[in-house]
mmCIF file of C-alpha atoms in Angstrom:
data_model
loop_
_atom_site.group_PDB
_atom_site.id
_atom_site.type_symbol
_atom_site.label_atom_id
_atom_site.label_comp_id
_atom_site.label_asym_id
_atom_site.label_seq_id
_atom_site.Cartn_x
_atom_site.Cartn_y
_atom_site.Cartn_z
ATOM 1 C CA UNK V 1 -5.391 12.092 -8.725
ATOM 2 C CA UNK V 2 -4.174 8.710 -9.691
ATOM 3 C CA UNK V 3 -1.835 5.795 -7.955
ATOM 4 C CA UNK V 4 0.195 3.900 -9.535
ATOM 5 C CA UNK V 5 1.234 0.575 -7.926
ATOM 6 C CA UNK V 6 3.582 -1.757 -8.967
ATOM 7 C CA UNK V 7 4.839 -5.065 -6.457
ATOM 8 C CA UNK V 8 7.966 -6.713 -7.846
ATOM 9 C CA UNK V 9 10.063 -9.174 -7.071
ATOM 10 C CA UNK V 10 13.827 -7.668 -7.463
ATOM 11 C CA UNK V 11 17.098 -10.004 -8.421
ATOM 12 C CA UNK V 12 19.340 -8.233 -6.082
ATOM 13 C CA UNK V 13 17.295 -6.433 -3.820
ATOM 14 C CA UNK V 14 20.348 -3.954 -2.565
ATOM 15 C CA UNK V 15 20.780 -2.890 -5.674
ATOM 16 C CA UNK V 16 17.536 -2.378 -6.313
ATOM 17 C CA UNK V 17 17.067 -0.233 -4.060
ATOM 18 C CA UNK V 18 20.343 1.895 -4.164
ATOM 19 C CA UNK V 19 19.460 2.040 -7.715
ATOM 20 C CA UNK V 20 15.693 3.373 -6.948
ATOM 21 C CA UNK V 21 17.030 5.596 -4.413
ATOM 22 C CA UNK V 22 19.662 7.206 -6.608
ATOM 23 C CA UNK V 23 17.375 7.369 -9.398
ATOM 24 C CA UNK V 24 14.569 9.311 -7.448
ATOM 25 C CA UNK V 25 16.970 11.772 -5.326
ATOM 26 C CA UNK V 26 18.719 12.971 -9.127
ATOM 27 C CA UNK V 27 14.787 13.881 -9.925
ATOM 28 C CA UNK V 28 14.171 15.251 -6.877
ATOM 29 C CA UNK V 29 11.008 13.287 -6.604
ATOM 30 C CA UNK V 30 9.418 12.599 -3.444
ATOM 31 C CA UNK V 31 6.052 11.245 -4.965
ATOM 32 C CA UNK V 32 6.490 7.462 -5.152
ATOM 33 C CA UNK V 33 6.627 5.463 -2.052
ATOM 34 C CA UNK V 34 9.101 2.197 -1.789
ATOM 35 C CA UNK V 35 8.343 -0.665 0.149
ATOM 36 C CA UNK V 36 10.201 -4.220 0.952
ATOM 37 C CA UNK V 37 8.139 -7.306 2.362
ATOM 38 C CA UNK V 38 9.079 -8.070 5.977
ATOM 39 C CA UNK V 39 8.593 -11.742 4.970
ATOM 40 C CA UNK V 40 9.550 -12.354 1.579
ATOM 41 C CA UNK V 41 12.875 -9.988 1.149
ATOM 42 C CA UNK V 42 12.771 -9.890 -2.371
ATOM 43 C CA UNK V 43 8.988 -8.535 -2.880
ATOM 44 C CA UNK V 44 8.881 -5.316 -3.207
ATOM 45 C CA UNK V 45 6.437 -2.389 -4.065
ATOM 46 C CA UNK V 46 5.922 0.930 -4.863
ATOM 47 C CA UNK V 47 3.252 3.261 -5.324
ATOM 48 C CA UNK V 48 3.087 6.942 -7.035
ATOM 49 C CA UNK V 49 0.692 9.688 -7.603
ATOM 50 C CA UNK V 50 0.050 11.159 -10.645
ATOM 51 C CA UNK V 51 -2.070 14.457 -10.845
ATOM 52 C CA UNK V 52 -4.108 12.900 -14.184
ATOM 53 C CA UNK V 53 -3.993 9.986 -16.745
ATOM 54 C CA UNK V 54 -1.816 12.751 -19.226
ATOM 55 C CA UNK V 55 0.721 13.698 -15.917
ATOM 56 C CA UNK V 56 0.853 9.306 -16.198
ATOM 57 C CA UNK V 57 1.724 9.061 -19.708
ATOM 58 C CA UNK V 58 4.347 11.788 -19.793
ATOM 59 C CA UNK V 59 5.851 9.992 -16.842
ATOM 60 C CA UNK V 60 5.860 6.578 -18.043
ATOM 61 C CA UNK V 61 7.374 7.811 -21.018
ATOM 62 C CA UNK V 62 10.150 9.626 -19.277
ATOM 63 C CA UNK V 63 10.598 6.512 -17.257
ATOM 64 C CA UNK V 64 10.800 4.225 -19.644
ATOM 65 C CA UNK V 65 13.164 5.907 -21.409
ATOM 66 C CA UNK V 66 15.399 6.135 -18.130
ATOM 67 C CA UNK V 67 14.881 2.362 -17.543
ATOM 68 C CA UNK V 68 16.238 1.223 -20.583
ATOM 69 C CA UNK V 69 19.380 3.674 -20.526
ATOM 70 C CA UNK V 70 20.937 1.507 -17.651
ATOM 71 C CA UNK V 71 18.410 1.589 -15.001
ATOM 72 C CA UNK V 72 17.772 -1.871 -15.787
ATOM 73 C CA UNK V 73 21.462 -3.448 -15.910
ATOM 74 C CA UNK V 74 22.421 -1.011 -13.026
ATOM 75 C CA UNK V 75 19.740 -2.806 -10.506
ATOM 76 C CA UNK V 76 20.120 -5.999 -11.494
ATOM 77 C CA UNK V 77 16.582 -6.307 -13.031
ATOM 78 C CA UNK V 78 13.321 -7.583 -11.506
ATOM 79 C CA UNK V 79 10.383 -9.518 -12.165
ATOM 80 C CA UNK V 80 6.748 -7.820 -12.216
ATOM 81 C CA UNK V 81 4.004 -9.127 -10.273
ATOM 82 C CA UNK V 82 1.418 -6.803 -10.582
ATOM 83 C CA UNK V 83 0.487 -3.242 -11.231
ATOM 84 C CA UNK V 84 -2.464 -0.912 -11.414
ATOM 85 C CA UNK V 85 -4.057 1.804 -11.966
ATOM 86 C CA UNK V 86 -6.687 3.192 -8.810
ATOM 87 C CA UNK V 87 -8.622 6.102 -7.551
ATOM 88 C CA UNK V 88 -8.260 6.798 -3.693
ATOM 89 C CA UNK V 89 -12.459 6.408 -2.547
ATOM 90 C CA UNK V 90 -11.407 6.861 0.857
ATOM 91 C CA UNK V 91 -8.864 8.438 2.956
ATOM 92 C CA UNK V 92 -7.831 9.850 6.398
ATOM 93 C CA UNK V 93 -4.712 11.669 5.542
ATOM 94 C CA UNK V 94 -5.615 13.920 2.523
ATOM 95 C CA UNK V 95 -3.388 17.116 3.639
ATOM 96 C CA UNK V 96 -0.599 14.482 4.534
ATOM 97 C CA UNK V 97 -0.098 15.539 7.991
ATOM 98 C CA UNK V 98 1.491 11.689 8.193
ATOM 99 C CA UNK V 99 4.052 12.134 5.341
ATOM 100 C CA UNK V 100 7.703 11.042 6.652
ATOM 101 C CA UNK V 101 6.803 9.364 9.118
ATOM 102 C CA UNK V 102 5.371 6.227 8.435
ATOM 103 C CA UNK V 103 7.886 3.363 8.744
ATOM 104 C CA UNK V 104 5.361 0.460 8.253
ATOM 105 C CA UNK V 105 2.823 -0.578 5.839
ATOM 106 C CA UNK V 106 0.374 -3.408 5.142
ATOM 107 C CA UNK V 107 -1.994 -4.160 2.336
ATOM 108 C CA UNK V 108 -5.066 -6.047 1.983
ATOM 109 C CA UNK V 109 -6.535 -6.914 -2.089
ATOM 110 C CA UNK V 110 -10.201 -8.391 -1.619
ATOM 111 C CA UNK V 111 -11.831 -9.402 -4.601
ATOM 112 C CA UNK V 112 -15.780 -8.218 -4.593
ATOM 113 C CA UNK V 113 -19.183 -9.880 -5.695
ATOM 114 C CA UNK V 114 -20.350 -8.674 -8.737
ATOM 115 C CA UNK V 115 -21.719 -5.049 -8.406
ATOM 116 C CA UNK V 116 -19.893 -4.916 -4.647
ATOM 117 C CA UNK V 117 -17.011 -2.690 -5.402
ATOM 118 C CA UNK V 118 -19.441 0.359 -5.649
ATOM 119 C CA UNK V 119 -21.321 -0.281 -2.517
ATOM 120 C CA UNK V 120 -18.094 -1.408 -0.637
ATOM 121 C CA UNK V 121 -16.330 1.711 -1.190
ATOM 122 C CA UNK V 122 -19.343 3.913 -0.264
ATOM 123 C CA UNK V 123 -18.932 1.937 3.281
ATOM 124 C CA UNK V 124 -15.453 2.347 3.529
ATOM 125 C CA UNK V 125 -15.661 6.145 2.994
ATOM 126 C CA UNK V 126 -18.247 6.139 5.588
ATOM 127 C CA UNK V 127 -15.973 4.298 7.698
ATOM 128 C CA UNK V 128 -13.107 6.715 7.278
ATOM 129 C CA UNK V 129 -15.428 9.492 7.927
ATOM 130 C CA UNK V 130 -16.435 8.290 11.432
ATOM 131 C CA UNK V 131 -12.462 5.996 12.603
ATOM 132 C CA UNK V 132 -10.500 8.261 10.626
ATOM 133 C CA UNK V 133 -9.543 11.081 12.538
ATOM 134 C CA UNK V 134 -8.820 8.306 15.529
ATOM 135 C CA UNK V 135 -6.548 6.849 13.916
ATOM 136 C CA UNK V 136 -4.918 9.132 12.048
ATOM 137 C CA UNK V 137 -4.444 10.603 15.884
ATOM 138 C CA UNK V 138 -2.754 7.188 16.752
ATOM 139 C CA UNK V 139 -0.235 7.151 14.020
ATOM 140 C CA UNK V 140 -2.382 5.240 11.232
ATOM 141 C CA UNK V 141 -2.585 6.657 7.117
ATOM 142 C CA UNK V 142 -5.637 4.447 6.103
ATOM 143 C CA UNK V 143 -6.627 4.729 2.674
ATOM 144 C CA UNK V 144 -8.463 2.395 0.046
ATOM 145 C CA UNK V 145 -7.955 1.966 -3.753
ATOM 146 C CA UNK V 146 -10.075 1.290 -6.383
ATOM 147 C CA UNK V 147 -8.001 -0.014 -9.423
ATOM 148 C CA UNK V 148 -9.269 0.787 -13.110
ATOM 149 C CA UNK V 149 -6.712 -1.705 -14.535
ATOM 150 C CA UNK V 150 -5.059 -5.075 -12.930
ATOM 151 C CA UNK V 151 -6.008 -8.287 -12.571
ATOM 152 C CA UNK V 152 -8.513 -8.604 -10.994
ATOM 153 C CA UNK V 153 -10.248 -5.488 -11.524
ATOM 154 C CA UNK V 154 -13.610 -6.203 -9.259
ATOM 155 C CA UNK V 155 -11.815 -5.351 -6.167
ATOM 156 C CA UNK V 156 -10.946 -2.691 -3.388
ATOM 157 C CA UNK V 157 -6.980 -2.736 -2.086
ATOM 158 C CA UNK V 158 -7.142 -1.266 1.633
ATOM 159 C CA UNK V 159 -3.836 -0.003 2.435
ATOM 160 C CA UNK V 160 -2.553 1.153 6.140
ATOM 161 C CA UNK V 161 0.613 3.269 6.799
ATOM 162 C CA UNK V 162 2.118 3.026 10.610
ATOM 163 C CA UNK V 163 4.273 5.626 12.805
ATOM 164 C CA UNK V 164 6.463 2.756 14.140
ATOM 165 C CA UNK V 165 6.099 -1.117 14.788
ATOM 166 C CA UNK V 166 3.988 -0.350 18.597
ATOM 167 C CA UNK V 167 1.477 1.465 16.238
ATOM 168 C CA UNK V 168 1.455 -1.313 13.818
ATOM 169 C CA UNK V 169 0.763 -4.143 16.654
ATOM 170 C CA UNK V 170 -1.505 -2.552 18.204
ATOM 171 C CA UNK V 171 -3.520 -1.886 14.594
ATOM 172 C CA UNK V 172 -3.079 -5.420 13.276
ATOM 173 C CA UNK V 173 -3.348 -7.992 16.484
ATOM 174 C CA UNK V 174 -6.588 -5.791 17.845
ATOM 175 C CA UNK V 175 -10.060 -7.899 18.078
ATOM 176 C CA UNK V 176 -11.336 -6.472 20.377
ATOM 177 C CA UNK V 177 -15.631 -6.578 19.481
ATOM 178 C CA UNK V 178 -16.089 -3.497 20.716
ATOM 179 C CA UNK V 179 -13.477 -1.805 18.305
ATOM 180 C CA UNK V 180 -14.882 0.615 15.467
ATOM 181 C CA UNK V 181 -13.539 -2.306 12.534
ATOM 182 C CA UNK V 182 -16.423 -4.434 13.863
ATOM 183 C CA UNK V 183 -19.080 -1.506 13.131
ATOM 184 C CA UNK V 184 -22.003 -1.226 10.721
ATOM 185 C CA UNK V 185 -20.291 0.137 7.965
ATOM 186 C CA UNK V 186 -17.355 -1.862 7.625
ATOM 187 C CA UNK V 187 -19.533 -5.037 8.380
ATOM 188 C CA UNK V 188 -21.621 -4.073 5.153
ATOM 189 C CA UNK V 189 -17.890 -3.545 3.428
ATOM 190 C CA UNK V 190 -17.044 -7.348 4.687
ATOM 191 C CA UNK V 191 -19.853 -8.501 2.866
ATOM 192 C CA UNK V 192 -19.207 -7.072 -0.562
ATOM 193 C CA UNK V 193 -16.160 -9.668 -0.839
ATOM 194 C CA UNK V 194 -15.520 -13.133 -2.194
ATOM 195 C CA UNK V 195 -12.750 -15.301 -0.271
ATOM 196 C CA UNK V 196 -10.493 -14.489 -2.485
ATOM 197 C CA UNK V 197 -8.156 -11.716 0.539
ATOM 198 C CA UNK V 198 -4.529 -11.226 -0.388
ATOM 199 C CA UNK V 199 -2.516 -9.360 2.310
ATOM 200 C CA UNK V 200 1.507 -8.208 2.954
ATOM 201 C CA UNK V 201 3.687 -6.457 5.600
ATOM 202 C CA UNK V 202 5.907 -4.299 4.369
ATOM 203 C CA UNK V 203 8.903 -1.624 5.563
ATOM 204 C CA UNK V 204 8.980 1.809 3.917
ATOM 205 C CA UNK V 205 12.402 1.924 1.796
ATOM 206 C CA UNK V 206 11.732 5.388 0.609
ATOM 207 C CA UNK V 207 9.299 7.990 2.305
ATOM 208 C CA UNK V 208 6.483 9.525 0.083
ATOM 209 C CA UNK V 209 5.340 13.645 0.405
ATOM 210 C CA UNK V 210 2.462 14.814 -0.962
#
């Protein structure tokens, strides 16, 4: 399995997402997550799985050829930021028992020290393994990418899904010492990273199922 994720910055971004919307419900899809920054109305992103890098290129081609027949005038275009390609190395919701319900999302790109990616996302599974089931109890889809393409490619993106905005405070203001984010393994995962930390808070637009 493969994600795909794309953050643009949309012209008009009503009509971008009407257009999205529309666009996905005549498919029938339900396998690419929408998102629009909290802070920065305009940024937007979106994220969808693909079963294998052939189940990617007949989709991009399909796409692309539904883009250019109107799409593109219809949302009033949009300017691309990034995108990549990653492989989920960790995750706490892999049956999806969180799909639908997650109203709230934040990101976090670090860039990793040469050779750190590896080791970083053995720790981060290891995390997952032992805080995962917690949180996913509390309302919290935790996952962590590791892109094959983008810029830059020697880093981990560590994404986090919440039920509701109580969930999301509680997740993001917490430092408290004695909480599992300060343990072992995700100390070791701290230390696989350069200063170079990106992060956004972002609303779900559009729900993703597995």
């Amino acid at each position: 399995m493969w994600i795909e994720t794309r953050f643009f910055k949309a012209n008009d971004p009503k009509k971008m997402i009407e257009t999205i919307n529309g666009y996905l419900d005549s498919k029938n899809r339900n396998d690419t997550l929408i998102l629009q920054s909290l802070l920065s109305g305009d940024l937007m992103a979106g994220l969808r799985i693909h079963s294998g890098i052939k189940n990617l290129d007949e989709n991009a081609k399909i796409f692309s050829d539904d883009w250019g027949s109107g799409l593109l005038e219809k949302s009033s275009g949009a300017e691309l930021v990034n995108v990549s390609l990653s492989s989920a190395v960790a995750n706490n919701d892999p049956n999806g028992e969180l799909d639908g319900q997650l109203n709230y999302y934040h990101f976090v790109s670090c860039k990793s020290k040469f050779g750190g990616s590896e080791k970083a996302a053995i720790m981060a599974n290891e995390w997952h393994k032992t805080v995962g089931p917690d949180l996913l109890k509390d309302g919290v889809r935790s996952f962590v990418l590791n892109p094959v393409t983008g810029n830059p490619l020697n880093r981990l993106i560590w994404v986090r899904g919440f039920k509701n905005g109580e969930v999301a405070d509680k997740a993001l203001s917490s430092n408290d010492p004695n909480m599992p984010t300060h343990s072992l393994f995700s100390r070791i995962f701290e230390e696989q990273f350069v200063d170079d930390v990106v992060g956004g808070l972002f609303r779900t637009i559009r729900q993703l199922i597995h």
